[in-house]
XYZ file of C-alpha atoms in Angstrom:
317
model
C -10.221 -117.622 46.335
C -7.925 -120.307 47.831
C -9.853 -122.962 45.850
C -8.621 -121.307 42.615
C -5.202 -123.052 42.833
C -3.698 -126.368 43.055
C -2.059 -125.689 46.373
C -5.340 -124.386 47.711
C -7.140 -127.572 46.684
C -4.323 -129.626 48.104
C -4.560 -127.779 51.393
C -8.247 -128.808 51.705
C -7.529 -132.446 50.812
C -4.695 -132.437 53.460
C -7.061 -131.109 56.002
C -9.782 -133.749 55.011
C -7.246 -136.675 54.894
C -5.277 -135.553 57.971
C -2.135 -135.475 55.826
C 0.813 -133.069 55.571
C 0.753 -130.360 52.948
C 3.994 -130.442 50.963
C 4.586 -127.539 48.524
C 7.452 -127.192 46.046
C 10.558 -125.531 47.398
C 11.978 -122.881 44.949
C 15.642 -123.527 43.811
C 17.736 -121.078 41.758
C 21.095 -119.366 41.789
C 21.604 -115.784 42.264
C 24.547 -114.141 40.408
C 23.639 -110.656 39.360
C 23.788 -107.552 41.576
C 20.956 -106.716 43.933
C 17.642 -106.271 42.227
C 17.416 -102.728 43.800
C 20.362 -101.669 41.743
C 18.877 -102.782 38.567
C 15.338 -101.227 38.699
C 13.390 -98.618 40.597
C 9.826 -99.243 41.771
C 7.436 -96.537 42.805
C 3.939 -97.076 44.099
C 1.932 -93.892 43.566
C -1.424 -95.480 44.660
C -0.655 -97.748 47.694
C -4.337 -98.300 48.214
C -4.815 -99.886 44.819
C -1.401 -101.674 45.080
C -0.414 -102.416 48.664
C 2.515 -104.648 47.586
C 4.810 -104.836 44.484
C 7.830 -107.203 44.348
C 10.191 -108.035 41.472
C 13.323 -109.766 40.250
C 15.381 -109.415 37.087
C 16.739 -112.337 35.159
C 19.163 -111.745 32.204
C 20.380 -114.009 29.360
C 17.291 -116.135 29.095
C 16.516 -118.242 25.955
C 13.022 -117.963 24.875
C 11.573 -121.033 23.089
C 8.937 -123.690 23.279
C 8.047 -125.294 26.607
C 8.771 -128.954 27.261
C 6.045 -131.325 26.693
C 5.121 -131.798 30.385
C 4.565 -128.138 30.685
C 2.606 -127.768 27.583
C 0.367 -130.711 28.562
C -0.332 -129.436 32.101
C -1.369 -126.023 30.818
C -3.612 -127.653 28.163
C -5.170 -129.686 30.879
C -6.489 -126.643 32.543
C -7.484 -124.900 29.358
C -4.488 -122.695 28.674
C -2.571 -122.547 25.446
C 1.284 -122.692 25.408
C 3.086 -119.608 24.350
C 6.651 -119.878 25.160
C 8.727 -121.193 28.185
C 8.790 -118.000 30.071
C 5.187 -117.070 29.800
C 4.080 -120.704 30.338
C 6.090 -120.862 33.489
C 4.295 -117.769 34.799
C 0.850 -119.345 33.895
C 1.890 -122.594 35.577
C 2.778 -120.857 38.786
C -0.498 -118.860 38.575
C -2.423 -122.134 38.490
C -0.342 -123.781 41.110
C -0.316 -121.040 43.714
C -3.405 -119.013 42.751
C -1.073 -115.932 42.613
C -1.017 -114.061 39.313
C 2.459 -112.974 37.955
C 3.634 -111.084 34.941
C 6.898 -111.024 33.122
C 8.013 -107.965 31.072
C 10.753 -107.690 28.498
C 13.265 -105.689 30.737
C 14.885 -103.960 27.784
C 11.569 -102.475 26.781
C 11.239 -100.770 30.189
C 12.223 -97.066 30.107
C 14.300 -96.094 33.126
C 14.410 -99.069 33.839
C 11.649 -98.063 36.328
C 8.243 -99.382 37.375
C 5.537 -96.930 38.431
C 2.151 -97.980 39.704
C -0.272 -95.249 39.214
C -3.838 -94.409 38.092
C -4.478 -93.837 34.442
C -5.198 -90.436 33.180
C -8.548 -89.685 31.448
C -8.383 -90.761 27.663
C -4.966 -92.312 28.141
C -4.418 -95.184 25.639
C -2.608 -98.374 25.583
C -2.634 -101.535 23.562
C -3.022 -104.732 25.549
C -1.623 -108.260 24.765
C -4.783 -109.232 23.021
C -3.916 -106.483 20.376
C -6.761 -104.169 21.355
C -6.373 -100.569 21.986
C -7.811 -99.477 25.337
C -9.181 -96.076 26.197
C -8.565 -95.529 29.928
C -9.669 -93.460 32.828
C -8.692 -92.568 36.363
C -10.468 -95.692 37.728
C -7.974 -98.021 35.989
C -4.702 -98.914 37.721
C -1.644 -99.008 35.544
C 1.862 -100.417 35.528
C 4.067 -97.968 33.788
C 7.716 -97.474 33.089
C 9.448 -94.036 33.063
C 7.454 -92.965 29.949
C 4.448 -95.068 29.307
C 1.949 -97.556 30.506
C 3.193 -101.271 30.075
C 0.269 -103.173 31.705
C -3.203 -102.795 33.108
C -2.454 -103.816 36.754
C -3.874 -107.151 37.648
C -5.742 -107.662 34.402
C -3.478 -107.752 31.234
C -0.061 -106.785 30.088
C 0.742 -104.438 27.331
C 1.768 -105.273 23.790
C 4.775 -102.926 24.072
C 6.580 -105.003 26.791
C 5.534 -108.548 26.127
C 7.957 -111.416 26.110
C 8.850 -112.337 22.478
C 11.371 -114.695 20.833
C 13.806 -111.775 20.769
C 13.639 -111.254 24.473
C 16.775 -112.002 26.511
C 16.262 -110.079 29.801
C 13.062 -110.106 31.802
C 11.496 -108.481 34.906
C 9.135 -110.589 36.989
C 6.249 -108.863 38.658
C 4.581 -110.335 41.739
C 2.120 -107.982 43.233
C -0.921 -107.639 45.402
C -3.658 -105.429 44.059
C -6.843 -104.210 45.748
C -9.682 -106.533 44.783
C -12.187 -103.738 44.376
C -9.845 -101.815 42.179
C -9.250 -104.852 39.860
C -12.949 -105.676 39.769
C -13.934 -102.200 38.909
C -11.277 -101.943 36.150
C -12.151 -105.271 34.690
C -15.853 -104.477 34.432
C -15.229 -101.019 33.127
C -12.966 -102.238 30.371
C -15.148 -105.474 29.681
C -11.753 -107.228 30.038
C -11.502 -110.422 32.202
C -8.456 -112.667 32.620
C -7.215 -115.553 34.673
C -5.270 -112.890 36.723
C -8.210 -110.554 37.233
C -10.520 -113.404 38.469
C -8.112 -114.084 41.093
C -7.164 -110.690 42.185
C -10.746 -109.378 42.350
C -11.632 -112.320 44.693
C -8.595 -111.630 46.987
C -5.213 -113.041 46.347
C -2.803 -113.639 49.260
C -0.844 -110.421 49.949
C 1.610 -112.544 51.939
C 1.988 -115.163 49.072
C 3.716 -112.637 46.834
C 7.335 -113.688 47.603
C 6.728 -117.471 47.429
C 5.084 -117.072 43.933
C 8.017 -114.804 42.823
C 10.586 -117.261 43.894
C 8.705 -120.221 42.466
C 8.543 -118.606 39.119
C 12.203 -117.457 39.319
C 13.309 -121.136 39.839
C 11.155 -122.492 37.015
C 12.283 -119.760 34.511
C 15.983 -120.436 35.281
C 15.327 -124.091 34.855
C 13.514 -123.741 31.627
C 15.086 -120.797 29.972
C 18.380 -120.458 31.719
C 19.642 -116.969 32.699
C 21.196 -115.099 35.592
C 19.193 -114.134 38.555
C 19.426 -110.766 40.396
C 20.266 -111.021 44.105
C 17.480 -110.412 46.581
C 13.881 -109.336 46.005
C 12.887 -105.791 45.546
C 9.828 -105.693 47.703
C 7.762 -102.486 48.204
C 5.341 -103.316 50.935
C 4.723 -99.984 53.005
C 1.909 -101.212 55.230
C 2.029 -104.969 55.719
C -1.329 -106.683 55.661
C -1.782 -108.526 58.951
C -3.982 -111.734 59.780
C -7.344 -110.848 61.304
C -9.058 -112.368 64.176
C -12.381 -114.061 64.438
C -14.135 -115.745 67.531
C -16.227 -118.790 67.574
C -18.818 -119.667 70.154
C -18.945 -123.454 70.333
C -22.531 -123.607 71.316
C -23.555 -121.315 68.499
C -21.846 -123.677 66.004
C -23.665 -126.647 67.370
C -27.087 -124.877 67.413
C -26.577 -123.850 63.810
C -25.503 -127.106 62.526
C -27.927 -129.184 64.565
C -25.292 -131.730 65.792
C -23.018 -131.940 68.761
C -19.340 -131.304 67.933
C -17.005 -131.022 70.880
C -15.083 -127.823 71.194
C -11.891 -129.923 70.775
C -13.152 -131.293 67.406
C -14.171 -127.769 66.295
C -10.670 -126.518 67.020
C -9.067 -129.534 65.271
C -10.993 -128.947 62.159
C -10.181 -125.330 61.868
C -6.452 -125.803 62.629
C -6.209 -128.350 59.959
C -7.487 -125.738 57.637
C -4.714 -123.336 58.654
C -6.506 -121.332 61.362
C -4.302 -120.530 64.428
C -5.847 -120.712 67.951
C -5.173 -117.585 69.849
C -7.173 -118.478 72.919
C -9.731 -121.159 73.707
C -12.236 -122.264 76.390
C -15.115 -124.561 76.805
C -17.373 -121.637 75.521
C -15.545 -119.742 72.930
C -12.318 -119.831 70.858
C -10.531 -117.041 68.941
C -8.608 -117.676 65.747
C -5.999 -115.821 63.594
C -7.154 -116.240 60.004
C -4.462 -116.751 57.406
C -4.265 -114.108 54.660
C -4.857 -116.687 52.042
C -8.431 -116.871 53.333
C -9.809 -113.447 52.930
C -13.240 -114.979 52.663
C -13.325 -115.766 56.351
C -14.373 -112.645 58.129
C -17.112 -113.748 60.692
C -18.232 -116.466 63.045
C -20.606 -118.077 60.404
C -17.617 -118.386 58.102
C -15.728 -120.582 60.681
C -18.878 -122.608 61.174
C -18.985 -123.329 57.440
C -15.446 -124.530 57.428
C -16.270 -126.996 60.301
C -19.180 -128.247 58.299
C -17.022 -128.808 55.244
C -14.762 -131.121 57.249
C -17.399 -132.616 59.390
C -19.415 -133.462 56.189
C -22.795 -132.375 55.167
C -23.882 -135.984 54.731
C -23.263 -136.527 58.468
C -25.829 -133.939 59.457
C -29.178 -135.734 60.312
C -32.254 -134.831 58.219
C -35.253 -133.871 60.320
C -38.214 -136.135 59.520
C -40.153 -133.135 58.510
C -38.014 -132.737 55.458
C -37.924 -136.428 54.475
């Protein structure tokens, strides 16, 4: 999943080239009251939505995006819609973390409730299609109605239009199984669902939110609420995986020193917790949910060592 973003690809290139990874620093000015005083957020299904964060921006001016933004989106196959939506899509491609912007004035409450759909509940998505829902589908709702299918597509009733002046930004982490199941059940796939169902970074939520906040204020103006309203009841921690150095060499068929194995993995963002001549133990960053076992670490070492550097047995020539 980390490869589905420009920062993820840059991280790999930095590891390969032994260069520093430099990512944009979000810049914006806060001038509104605290976000928590402007909107309430309730997560009724913490398994389906372990984390939900937001900010409010008022007084934005919706209009065409500048040429540079339109060109960059077109280069990755996305059409330009308006400056706010385009900024969200830009950050999606840059960070790999899907975000959504709501017309804040269309949210009853104003409140956000993350819950399961009721059987036969209906809503119309941004593509203009009416969706018949069931209890397998995770929804984003306001105080009275669904406003988005979580992690898949927003609702027509809260979309950002030329008349929008106030917006709420959603940056959340949704359970991959929940999103994949909902996407398949509805026959509805999106750039967002493709990333959530493969495992977005639960601890990349705030960076993506701040990055989008800065871009929107730069492109559309507006006043930003103070602080992030971040509902994260059970933080998702990094997990640990051990690597036996001899097993790595036996599997790859080459001799790579324990020191080199450790260097390859730390360049890719793994943190060494303990190491010896026989085995090392690593903390795996949450942006790499695909690394869960020893064989996964060996694959990462192979990627940097280079498959072309593995000798071919004469039997296979």
